[in-house]
Amino acid sequence: MSSADPQGLQAVPEELQSREAWLEPFDWYARMREAAPVRYDPERRTWDVFRYDDVKRVLDDDDVFSVDPQKADDFVEPEGPGEGLILDTMLFEDPPRHDELRGVVDEWFQPRSLADREPHFRELASELLDDAVGADGQMDVVEDLAYPFPVTVIAELLGVPASDRDRFKTWSDTLVEAASDDESADAFADRQQQIQMEMAQYFLEMIEDRRENPRDDLISVIVTAESSEGGRLSREEALGMCILLLVAGNITTTNLIANAVRCFAEADADLFDQLRGDDRALTSAVEEVLRYRSPVQAMSRVATEDVTMRGETIEAGDRIIAWLGSANRDERQFEAADAFQPDRSPNQHVGFGHGTHYCLGAPLARLEAKVGLSELLDRVENVRLAEEPLQPTRSSFIYGVESLPVRYDER
Ligand code: HEM
């Protein structure tokens, strides 16, 4: 396992390595839920857990299933400067440190804190769509809306120039990228290290600036926590938090928006019309996208003690991948699990995870999806997927497509 991939998430199971399999991994999950719901993969040296109840148990029990990759037997210490900063974040810390780190920014991500910003987010989406939607009746949902919108929002919240967004995209894409046969493991690890160093340098300058000139932005909140009496955050933790917020909220939300358009276009032709102008229906449909085509398909944990699941003994120090995307299609939990039902209720999906590490940015992602999609629906109708083969996202745990060309009629 490379030190740039502390969770071992970059290794793709053999069964999902083809383009077709990663575009539609759901039949494979269904077979695994029946035949081998908890299995060890010697190639990736990890356990895979596929059923809803088991995935929830893994995410729920912080004592037995730690989020800290350093507890894995095969963990490799980071070597280069700037590397491993992401390890100093809430995502990879167990309680109690987890709760202290999350507490620094928790308030900012509460729905009531975000509500005031909705009109501004709407303006941002609207500007992007003014440029993209036109008489030619075609657009790429990823390039024109689903990528630039969330990255602009998180750049503004953090307080970094949105004009740097091409750079952010390269960073985010590289950090979640899966290893491939086209590149040696060393070259891949070097590229990952290089990106982490660039990000550290970039945010270090931002942090220095906010120390002198605090503003109403997240970097200033983080800097205040770093420099406050008693030092709630170390320098590394402050840097790690900036990087985490930039990366965690980008490609995930991009894929939520693009997966939503894909689901809607694949569904009943009237769905776009039913959702237009109806925020409640749209909100419910977005939840179903999070279940049906979950932007995050897998999350990783490490066993802290020997534990038995479905008759298999997972040993202390073993890594475990909890397949959220499979849990979300488990018939034991969801009736007609393979059907996209935009008004599904109840819908207890685990698309944002579960328990202690439940997604901090869930309220923001939901708001961005609602705003971005409703602005799109206001402008277009009769949306069809262009007849081009879809290319899945180059990642083993982020799920979506590289681009989503569509045709539409302008309203
Ligand atoms: C955690 C998914 C958007 C920040 C998580 C986890 C999932 C997830 C599954 C749990 C990780 C685990 O259990 O190990 C998603 C999806 C998103 C999204 C599907 C969009 C559709 C965002 C946004 C932000 C964000 C917009 C912030 C700007 C975080 C952070 C954590 C997290 C900081 C770690 C929370 C903790 O450890 O307490 N996310 N996320 N996410 N997410 Fe999101």
mmCIF file with all atom_site columns, N, CA and C and ligand atoms in Angstrom, residues 7 59 67 90-93 98 102 109 154 244-246 248-250 252-253 256 290 294-296 299-301 324 350-354 356-362 364-365 368, ligand 1:
data_model
loop_
_atom_site.group_PDB
_atom_site.id
_atom_site.type_symbol
_atom_site.label_atom_id
_atom_site.label_alt_id
_atom_site.label_comp_id
_atom_site.label_asym_id
_atom_site.label_entity_id
_atom_site.label_seq_id
_atom_site.pdbx_PDB_ins_code
_atom_site.Cartn_x
_atom_site.Cartn_y
_atom_site.Cartn_z
_atom_site.occupancy
_atom_site.B_iso_or_equiv
_atom_site.pdbx_formal_charge
_atom_site.auth_seq_id
_atom_site.auth_comp_id
_atom_site.auth_asym_id
_atom_site.auth_atom_id
_atom_site.pdbx_PDB_model_num
ATOM   1   N  N   . GLN A 1 7   ? -5.548  4.759  2.991  1.00 0.00 ? 7   GLN A N   1
ATOM   2   C  CA  . GLN A 1 7   ? -6.699  3.894  3.236  1.00 0.00 ? 7   GLN A CA  1
ATOM   3   C  C   . GLN A 1 7   ? -6.695  2.637  2.378  1.00 0.00 ? 7   GLN A C   1
ATOM   4   N  N   . LEU A 1 59  ? -19.540 1.124  10.246 1.00 0.00 ? 59  LEU A N   1
ATOM   5   C  CA  . LEU A 1 59  ? -19.444 2.585  10.367 1.00 0.00 ? 59  LEU A CA  1
ATOM   6   C  C   . LEU A 1 59  ? -19.813 3.061  11.774 1.00 0.00 ? 59  LEU A C   1
ATOM   7   N  N   . VAL A 1 67  ? -11.117 4.507  12.123 1.00 0.00 ? 67  VAL A N   1
ATOM   8   C  CA  . VAL A 1 67  ? -10.982 5.220  10.859 1.00 0.00 ? 67  VAL A CA  1
ATOM   9   C  C   . VAL A 1 67  ? -9.499  5.570  10.616 1.00 0.00 ? 67  VAL A C   1
ATOM   10  N  N   . MET A 1 90  ? -10.050 15.218 10.708 1.00 0.00 ? 90  MET A N   1
ATOM   11  C  CA  . MET A 1 90  ? -11.163 14.506 11.374 1.00 0.00 ? 90  MET A CA  1
ATOM   12  C  C   . MET A 1 90  ? -11.528 13.210 10.674 1.00 0.00 ? 90  MET A C   1
ATOM   13  N  N   . LEU A 1 91  ? -11.330 13.191 9.338  1.00 0.00 ? 91  LEU A N   1
ATOM   14  C  CA  . LEU A 1 91  ? -11.711 12.004 8.560  1.00 0.00 ? 91  LEU A CA  1
ATOM   15  C  C   . LEU A 1 91  ? -10.942 10.767 9.010  1.00 0.00 ? 91  LEU A C   1
ATOM   16  N  N   . PHE A 1 92  ? -9.726  10.970 9.510  1.00 0.00 ? 92  PHE A N   1
ATOM   17  C  CA  . PHE A 1 92  ? -8.873  9.844  9.890  1.00 0.00 ? 92  PHE A CA  1
ATOM   18  C  C   . PHE A 1 92  ? -8.556  9.796  11.376 1.00 0.00 ? 92  PHE A C   1
ATOM   19  N  N   . GLU A 1 93  ? -9.318  10.535 12.165 1.00 0.00 ? 93  GLU A N   1
ATOM   20  C  CA  . GLU A 1 93  ? -9.109  10.509 13.624 1.00 0.00 ? 93  GLU A CA  1
ATOM   21  C  C   . GLU A 1 93  ? -10.325 9.898  14.297 1.00 0.00 ? 93  GLU A C   1
ATOM   22  N  N   . HIS A 1 98  ? -11.274 13.410 17.140 1.00 0.00 ? 98  HIS A N   1
ATOM   23  C  CA  . HIS A 1 98  ? -12.180 13.667 16.021 1.00 0.00 ? 98  HIS A CA  1
ATOM   24  C  C   . HIS A 1 98  ? -13.180 14.784 16.348 1.00 0.00 ? 98  HIS A C   1
ATOM   25  N  N   . ARG A 1 102 ? -13.652 18.345 14.443 1.00 0.00 ? 102 ARG A N   1
ATOM   26  C  CA  . ARG A 1 102 ? -14.912 18.637 13.749 1.00 0.00 ? 102 ARG A CA  1
ATOM   27  C  C   . ARG A 1 102 ? -15.593 19.864 14.349 1.00 0.00 ? 102 ARG A C   1
ATOM   28  N  N   . PHE A 1 109 ? -21.262 24.480 8.835  1.00 0.00 ? 109 PHE A N   1
ATOM   29  C  CA  . PHE A 1 109 ? -21.913 23.598 7.862  1.00 0.00 ? 109 PHE A CA  1
ATOM   30  C  C   . PHE A 1 109 ? -23.337 23.237 8.255  1.00 0.00 ? 109 PHE A C   1
ATOM   31  N  N   . ILE A 1 154 ? -17.212 26.144 -2.687 1.00 0.00 ? 154 ILE A N   1
ATOM   32  C  CA  . ILE A 1 154 ? -16.296 25.811 -1.578 1.00 0.00 ? 154 ILE A CA  1
ATOM   33  C  C   . ILE A 1 154 ? -15.097 26.769 -1.580 1.00 0.00 ? 154 ILE A C   1
ATOM   34  N  N   . LEU A 1 244 ? -8.673  19.046 3.298  1.00 0.00 ? 244 LEU A N   1
ATOM   35  C  CA  . LEU A 1 244 ? -9.818  18.131 3.373  1.00 0.00 ? 244 LEU A CA  1
ATOM   36  C  C   . LEU A 1 244 ? -11.088 18.806 2.869  1.00 0.00 ? 244 LEU A C   1
ATOM   37  N  N   . LEU A 1 245 ? -11.322 20.042 3.315  1.00 0.00 ? 245 LEU A N   1
ATOM   38  C  CA  . LEU A 1 245 ? -12.570 20.706 2.934  1.00 0.00 ? 245 LEU A CA  1
ATOM   39  C  C   . LEU A 1 245 ? -12.612 20.980 1.433  1.00 0.00 ? 245 LEU A C   1
ATOM   40  N  N   . LEU A 1 246 ? -11.461 21.327 0.874  1.00 0.00 ? 246 LEU A N   1
ATOM   41  C  CA  . LEU A 1 246 ? -11.426 21.572 -0.566 1.00 0.00 ? 246 LEU A CA  1
ATOM   42  C  C   . LEU A 1 246 ? -11.697 20.277 -1.338 1.00 0.00 ? 246 LEU A C   1
ATOM   43  N  N   . ALA A 1 248 ? -12.868 17.148 -0.174 1.00 0.00 ? 248 ALA A N   1
ATOM   44  C  CA  . ALA A 1 248 ? -14.026 16.311 0.164  1.00 0.00 ? 248 ALA A CA  1
ATOM   45  C  C   . ALA A 1 248 ? -15.313 16.840 -0.444 1.00 0.00 ? 248 ALA A C   1
ATOM   46  N  N   . GLY A 1 249 ? -15.359 18.165 -0.644 1.00 0.00 ? 249 GLY A N   1
ATOM   47  C  CA  . GLY A 1 249 ? -16.620 18.735 -1.086 1.00 0.00 ? 249 GLY A CA  1
ATOM   48  C  C   . GLY A 1 249 ? -16.728 18.953 -2.579 1.00 0.00 ? 249 GLY A C   1
ATOM   49  N  N   . ASN A 1 250 ? -15.706 18.561 -3.312 1.00 0.00 ? 250 ASN A N   1
ATOM   50  C  CA  . ASN A 1 250 ? -15.663 18.909 -4.724 1.00 0.00 ? 250 ASN A CA  1
ATOM   51  C  C   . ASN A 1 250 ? -16.209 17.841 -5.639 1.00 0.00 ? 250 ASN A C   1
ATOM   52  N  N   . THR A 1 252 ? -17.168 14.933 -5.002 1.00 0.00 ? 252 THR A N   1
ATOM   53  C  CA  . THR A 1 252 ? -18.363 14.246 -4.499 1.00 0.00 ? 252 THR A CA  1
ATOM   54  C  C   . THR A 1 252 ? -19.630 14.964 -4.984 1.00 0.00 ? 252 THR A C   1
ATOM   55  N  N   . THR A 1 253 ? -19.664 16.271 -4.797 1.00 0.00 ? 253 THR A N   1
ATOM   56  C  CA  . THR A 1 253 ? -20.865 17.021 -5.170 1.00 0.00 ? 253 THR A CA  1
ATOM   57  C  C   . THR A 1 253 ? -21.006 17.102 -6.693 1.00 0.00 ? 253 THR A C   1
ATOM   58  N  N   . LEU A 1 256 ? -22.687 14.019 -7.508 1.00 0.00 ? 256 LEU A N   1
ATOM   59  C  CA  . LEU A 1 256 ? -24.098 13.993 -7.107 1.00 0.00 ? 256 LEU A CA  1
ATOM   60  C  C   . LEU A 1 256 ? -24.954 14.705 -8.165 1.00 0.00 ? 256 LEU A C   1
ATOM   61  N  N   . LEU A 1 290 ? -28.672 9.786  -4.184 1.00 0.00 ? 290 LEU A N   1
ATOM   62  C  CA  . LEU A 1 290 ? -27.616 9.433  -3.223 1.00 0.00 ? 290 LEU A CA  1
ATOM   63  C  C   . LEU A 1 290 ? -27.656 7.934  -2.900 1.00 0.00 ? 290 LEU A C   1
ATOM   64  N  N   . SER A 1 294 ? -24.785 6.239  -5.705 1.00 0.00 ? 294 SER A N   1
ATOM   65  C  CA  . SER A 1 294 ? -24.099 6.937  -4.618 1.00 0.00 ? 294 SER A CA  1
ATOM   66  C  C   . SER A 1 294 ? -22.753 7.504  -5.088 1.00 0.00 ? 294 SER A C   1
ATOM   67  N  N   . PRO A 1 295 ? -22.533 8.812  -4.924 1.00 0.00 ? 295 PRO A N   1
ATOM   68  C  CA  . PRO A 1 295 ? -21.255 9.399  -5.378 1.00 0.00 ? 295 PRO A CA  1
ATOM   69  C  C   . PRO A 1 295 ? -20.043 8.812  -4.650 1.00 0.00 ? 295 PRO A C   1
ATOM   70  N  N   . VAL A 1 296 ? -20.241 8.389  -3.394 1.00 0.00 ? 296 VAL A N   1
ATOM   71  C  CA  . VAL A 1 296 ? -19.153 7.687  -2.694 1.00 0.00 ? 296 VAL A CA  1
ATOM   72  C  C   . VAL A 1 296 ? -19.613 6.239  -2.523 1.00 0.00 ? 296 VAL A C   1
ATOM   73  N  N   . MET A 1 299 ? -15.978 3.143  1.714  1.00 0.00 ? 299 MET A N   1
ATOM   74  C  CA  . MET A 1 299 ? -15.198 3.812  2.761  1.00 0.00 ? 299 MET A CA  1
ATOM   75  C  C   . MET A 1 299 ? -14.396 2.756  3.514  1.00 0.00 ? 299 MET A C   1
ATOM   76  N  N   . SER A 1 300 ? -13.295 3.193  4.123  1.00 0.00 ? 300 SER A N   1
ATOM   77  C  CA  . SER A 1 300 ? -12.363 2.218  4.685  1.00 0.00 ? 300 SER A CA  1
ATOM   78  C  C   . SER A 1 300 ? -12.258 2.331  6.214  1.00 0.00 ? 300 SER A C   1
ATOM   79  N  N   . ARG A 1 301 ? -12.016 1.198  6.860  1.00 0.00 ? 301 ARG A N   1
ATOM   80  C  CA  . ARG A 1 301 ? -11.785 1.158  8.302  1.00 0.00 ? 301 ARG A CA  1
ATOM   81  C  C   . ARG A 1 301 ? -10.687 0.141  8.600  1.00 0.00 ? 301 ARG A C   1
ATOM   82  N  N   . LEU A 1 324 ? -20.693 1.236  0.610  1.00 0.00 ? 324 LEU A N   1
ATOM   83  C  CA  . LEU A 1 324 ? -21.921 2.025  0.774  1.00 0.00 ? 324 LEU A CA  1
ATOM   84  C  C   . LEU A 1 324 ? -22.848 1.818  -0.422 1.00 0.00 ? 324 LEU A C   1
ATOM   85  N  N   . VAL A 1 350 ? -27.132 5.205  3.079  1.00 0.00 ? 350 VAL A N   1
ATOM   86  C  CA  . VAL A 1 350 ? -25.877 5.548  3.761  1.00 0.00 ? 350 VAL A CA  1
ATOM   87  C  C   . VAL A 1 350 ? -24.930 6.276  2.790  1.00 0.00 ? 350 VAL A C   1
ATOM   88  N  N   . GLY A 1 351 ? -25.525 7.015  1.854  1.00 0.00 ? 351 GLY A N   1
ATOM   89  C  CA  . GLY A 1 351 ? -24.716 7.737  0.860  1.00 0.00 ? 351 GLY A CA  1
ATOM   90  C  C   . GLY A 1 351 ? -23.785 8.778  1.464  1.00 0.00 ? 351 GLY A C   1
ATOM   91  N  N   . PHE A 1 352 ? -24.148 9.318  2.620  1.00 0.00 ? 352 PHE A N   1
ATOM   92  C  CA  . PHE A 1 352 ? -23.265 10.262 3.329  1.00 0.00 ? 352 PHE A CA  1
ATOM   93  C  C   . PHE A 1 352 ? -22.580 9.567  4.502  1.00 0.00 ? 352 PHE A C   1
ATOM   94  N  N   . GLY A 1 353 ? -22.571 8.241  4.507  1.00 0.00 ? 353 GLY A N   1
ATOM   95  C  CA  . GLY A 1 353 ? -21.975 7.508  5.626  1.00 0.00 ? 353 GLY A CA  1
ATOM   96  C  C   . GLY A 1 353 ? -22.971 7.402  6.768  1.00 0.00 ? 353 GLY A C   1
ATOM   97  N  N   . HIS A 1 354 ? -22.423 7.155  7.964  1.00 0.00 ? 354 HIS A N   1
ATOM   98  C  CA  . HIS A 1 354 ? -23.286 6.905  9.116  1.00 0.00 ? 354 HIS A CA  1
ATOM   99  C  C   . HIS A 1 354 ? -22.443 7.037  10.375 1.00 0.00 ? 354 HIS A C   1
ATOM   100 N  N   . THR A 1 356 ? -20.329 8.541  13.617 1.00 0.00 ? 356 THR A N   1
ATOM   101 C  CA  . THR A 1 356 ? -19.411 9.631  13.973 1.00 0.00 ? 356 THR A CA  1
ATOM   102 C  C   . THR A 1 356 ? -18.925 10.440 12.772 1.00 0.00 ? 356 THR A C   1
ATOM   103 N  N   . HIS A 1 357 ? -18.623 9.744  11.674 1.00 0.00 ? 357 HIS A N   1
ATOM   104 C  CA  . HIS A 1 357 ? -18.017 10.429 10.530 1.00 0.00 ? 357 HIS A CA  1
ATOM   105 C  C   . HIS A 1 357 ? -19.037 10.805 9.464  1.00 0.00 ? 357 HIS A C   1
ATOM   106 N  N   . TYR A 1 358 ? -20.327 10.743 9.838  1.00 0.00 ? 358 TYR A N   1
ATOM   107 C  CA  . TYR A 1 358 ? -21.372 11.147 8.889  1.00 0.00 ? 358 TYR A CA  1
ATOM   108 C  C   . TYR A 1 358 ? -20.958 12.479 8.260  1.00 0.00 ? 358 TYR A C   1
ATOM   109 N  N   . CYS A 1 359 ? -21.123 12.559 6.946  1.00 0.00 ? 359 CYS A N   1
ATOM   110 C  CA  . CYS A 1 359 ? -20.576 13.685 6.175  1.00 0.00 ? 359 CYS A CA  1
ATOM   111 C  C   . CYS A 1 359 ? -20.871 15.061 6.790  1.00 0.00 ? 359 CYS A C   1
ATOM   112 N  N   . LEU A 1 360 ? -19.803 15.782 7.075  1.00 0.00 ? 360 LEU A N   1
ATOM   113 C  CA  . LEU A 1 360 ? -19.921 17.144 7.585  1.00 0.00 ? 360 LEU A CA  1
ATOM   114 C  C   . LEU A 1 360 ? -20.620 18.051 6.573  1.00 0.00 ? 360 LEU A C   1
ATOM   115 N  N   . GLY A 1 361 ? -20.321 17.800 5.285  1.00 0.00 ? 361 GLY A N   1
ATOM   116 C  CA  . GLY A 1 361 ? -20.810 18.699 4.232  1.00 0.00 ? 361 GLY A CA  1
ATOM   117 C  C   . GLY A 1 361 ? -22.166 18.305 3.675  1.00 0.00 ? 361 GLY A C   1
ATOM   118 N  N   . ALA A 1 362 ? -22.856 17.337 4.316  1.00 0.00 ? 362 ALA A N   1
ATOM   119 C  CA  . ALA A 1 362 ? -24.138 16.877 3.747  1.00 0.00 ? 362 ALA A CA  1
ATOM   120 C  C   . ALA A 1 362 ? -25.130 18.029 3.531  1.00 0.00 ? 362 ALA A C   1
ATOM   121 N  N   . LEU A 1 364 ? -24.531 21.129 2.944  1.00 0.00 ? 364 LEU A N   1
ATOM   122 C  CA  . LEU A 1 364 ? -24.049 21.946 1.826  1.00 0.00 ? 364 LEU A CA  1
ATOM   123 C  C   . LEU A 1 364 ? -24.279 21.221 0.502  1.00 0.00 ? 364 LEU A C   1
ATOM   124 N  N   . ALA A 1 365 ? -23.948 19.925 0.468  1.00 0.00 ? 365 ALA A N   1
ATOM   125 C  CA  . ALA A 1 365 ? -24.111 19.158 -0.774 1.00 0.00 ? 365 ALA A CA  1
ATOM   126 C  C   . ALA A 1 365 ? -25.583 19.117 -1.187 1.00 0.00 ? 365 ALA A C   1
ATOM   127 N  N   . GLU A 1 368 ? -26.521 22.563 -2.551 1.00 0.00 ? 368 GLU A N   1
ATOM   128 C  CA  . GLU A 1 368 ? -25.947 22.794 -3.881 1.00 0.00 ? 368 GLU A CA  1
ATOM   129 C  C   . GLU A 1 368 ? -26.688 21.990 -4.941 1.00 0.00 ? 368 GLU A C   1
HETATM 130 C  C1  . HEM B 2 .   ? -17.389 12.571 5.350  1.00 0.00 ? 1   HEM B C1  1
HETATM 131 C  C2  . HEM B 2 .   ? -19.890 11.599 1.318  1.00 0.00 ? 1   HEM B C2  1
HETATM 132 C  C3  . HEM B 2 .   ? -19.980 16.326 0.215  1.00 0.00 ? 1   HEM B C3  1
HETATM 133 C  C4  . HEM B 2 .   ? -16.905 17.160 3.827  1.00 0.00 ? 1   HEM B C4  1
HETATM 134 C  C5  . HEM B 2 .   ? -18.107 11.913 4.378  1.00 0.00 ? 1   HEM B C5  1
HETATM 135 C  C6  . HEM B 2 .   ? -18.424 10.505 4.404  1.00 0.00 ? 1   HEM B C6  1
HETATM 136 C  C7  . HEM B 2 .   ? -19.105 10.232 3.267  1.00 0.00 ? 1   HEM B C7  1
HETATM 137 C  C8  . HEM B 2 .   ? -19.239 11.459 2.529  1.00 0.00 ? 1   HEM B C8  1
HETATM 138 C  C9  . HEM B 2 .   ? -19.631 8.887  2.810  1.00 0.00 ? 1   HEM B C9  1
HETATM 139 C  C10 . HEM B 2 .   ? -18.083 9.505  5.520  1.00 0.00 ? 1   HEM B C10 1
HETATM 140 C  C11 . HEM B 2 .   ? -16.634 9.106  5.545  1.00 0.00 ? 1   HEM B C11 1
HETATM 141 C  C12 . HEM B 2 .   ? -16.360 7.943  6.482  1.00 0.00 ? 1   HEM B C12 1
HETATM 142 O  O1  . HEM B 2 .   ? -17.270 7.418  7.125  1.00 0.00 ? 1   HEM B O1  1
HETATM 143 O  O2  . HEM B 2 .   ? -15.194 7.521  6.570  1.00 0.00 ? 1   HEM B O2  1
HETATM 144 C  C13 . HEM B 2 .   ? -20.128 12.799 0.695  1.00 0.00 ? 1   HEM B C13 1
HETATM 145 C  C14 . HEM B 2 .   ? -20.963 12.937 -0.482 1.00 0.00 ? 1   HEM B C14 1
HETATM 146 C  C15 . HEM B 2 .   ? -20.987 14.272 -0.788 1.00 0.00 ? 1   HEM B C15 1
HETATM 147 C  C16 . HEM B 2 .   ? -20.166 14.962 0.192  1.00 0.00 ? 1   HEM B C16 1
HETATM 148 C  C17 . HEM B 2 .   ? -21.665 11.799 -1.190 1.00 0.00 ? 1   HEM B C17 1
HETATM 149 C  C18 . HEM B 2 .   ? -21.673 14.997 -1.896 1.00 0.00 ? 1   HEM B C18 1
HETATM 150 C  C19 . HEM B 2 .   ? -22.669 14.533 -2.519 1.00 0.00 ? 1   HEM B C19 1
HETATM 151 C  C20 . HEM B 2 .   ? -19.194 16.977 1.115  1.00 0.00 ? 1   HEM B C20 1
HETATM 152 C  C21 . HEM B 2 .   ? -18.998 18.398 1.180  1.00 0.00 ? 1   HEM B C21 1
HETATM 153 C  C22 . HEM B 2 .   ? -18.087 18.627 2.183  1.00 0.00 ? 1   HEM B C22 1
HETATM 154 C  C23 . HEM B 2 .   ? -17.761 17.349 2.768  1.00 0.00 ? 1   HEM B C23 1
HETATM 155 C  C24 . HEM B 2 .   ? -19.686 19.429 0.284  1.00 0.00 ? 1   HEM B C24 1
HETATM 156 C  C25 . HEM B 2 .   ? -17.501 19.928 2.692  1.00 0.00 ? 1   HEM B C25 1
HETATM 157 C  C26 . HEM B 2 .   ? -17.249 20.950 2.042  1.00 0.00 ? 1   HEM B C26 1
HETATM 158 C  C27 . HEM B 2 .   ? -16.782 15.981 4.527  1.00 0.00 ? 1   HEM B C27 1
HETATM 159 C  C28 . HEM B 2 .   ? -15.954 15.855 5.710  1.00 0.00 ? 1   HEM B C28 1
HETATM 160 C  C29 . HEM B 2 .   ? -16.099 14.536 6.153  1.00 0.00 ? 1   HEM B C29 1
HETATM 161 C  C30 . HEM B 2 .   ? -17.004 13.875 5.231  1.00 0.00 ? 1   HEM B C30 1
HETATM 162 C  C31 . HEM B 2 .   ? -15.115 16.955 6.353  1.00 0.00 ? 1   HEM B C31 1
HETATM 163 C  C32 . HEM B 2 .   ? -15.455 13.897 7.384  1.00 0.00 ? 1   HEM B C32 1
HETATM 164 C  C33 . HEM B 2 .   ? -16.436 14.004 8.529  1.00 0.00 ? 1   HEM B C33 1
HETATM 165 C  C34 . HEM B 2 .   ? -15.911 13.374 9.796  1.00 0.00 ? 1   HEM B C34 1
HETATM 166 O  O3  . HEM B 2 .   ? -14.935 12.627 9.750  1.00 0.00 ? 1   HEM B O3  1
HETATM 167 O  O4  . HEM B 2 .   ? -16.513 13.644 10.854 1.00 0.00 ? 1   HEM B O4  1
HETATM 168 N  N1  . HEM B 2 .   ? -18.622 12.476 3.240  1.00 0.00 ? 1   HEM B N1  1
HETATM 169 N  N2  . HEM B 2 .   ? -19.650 14.032 1.053  1.00 0.00 ? 1   HEM B N2  1
HETATM 170 N  N3  . HEM B 2 .   ? -18.448 16.375 2.107  1.00 0.00 ? 1   HEM B N3  1
HETATM 171 N  N4  . HEM B 2 .   ? -17.399 14.786 4.254  1.00 0.00 ? 1   HEM B N4  1
HETATM 172 FE FE1 . HEM B 2 .   ? -18.618 14.432 2.731  1.00 0.00 ? 1   HEM B FE1 1
#
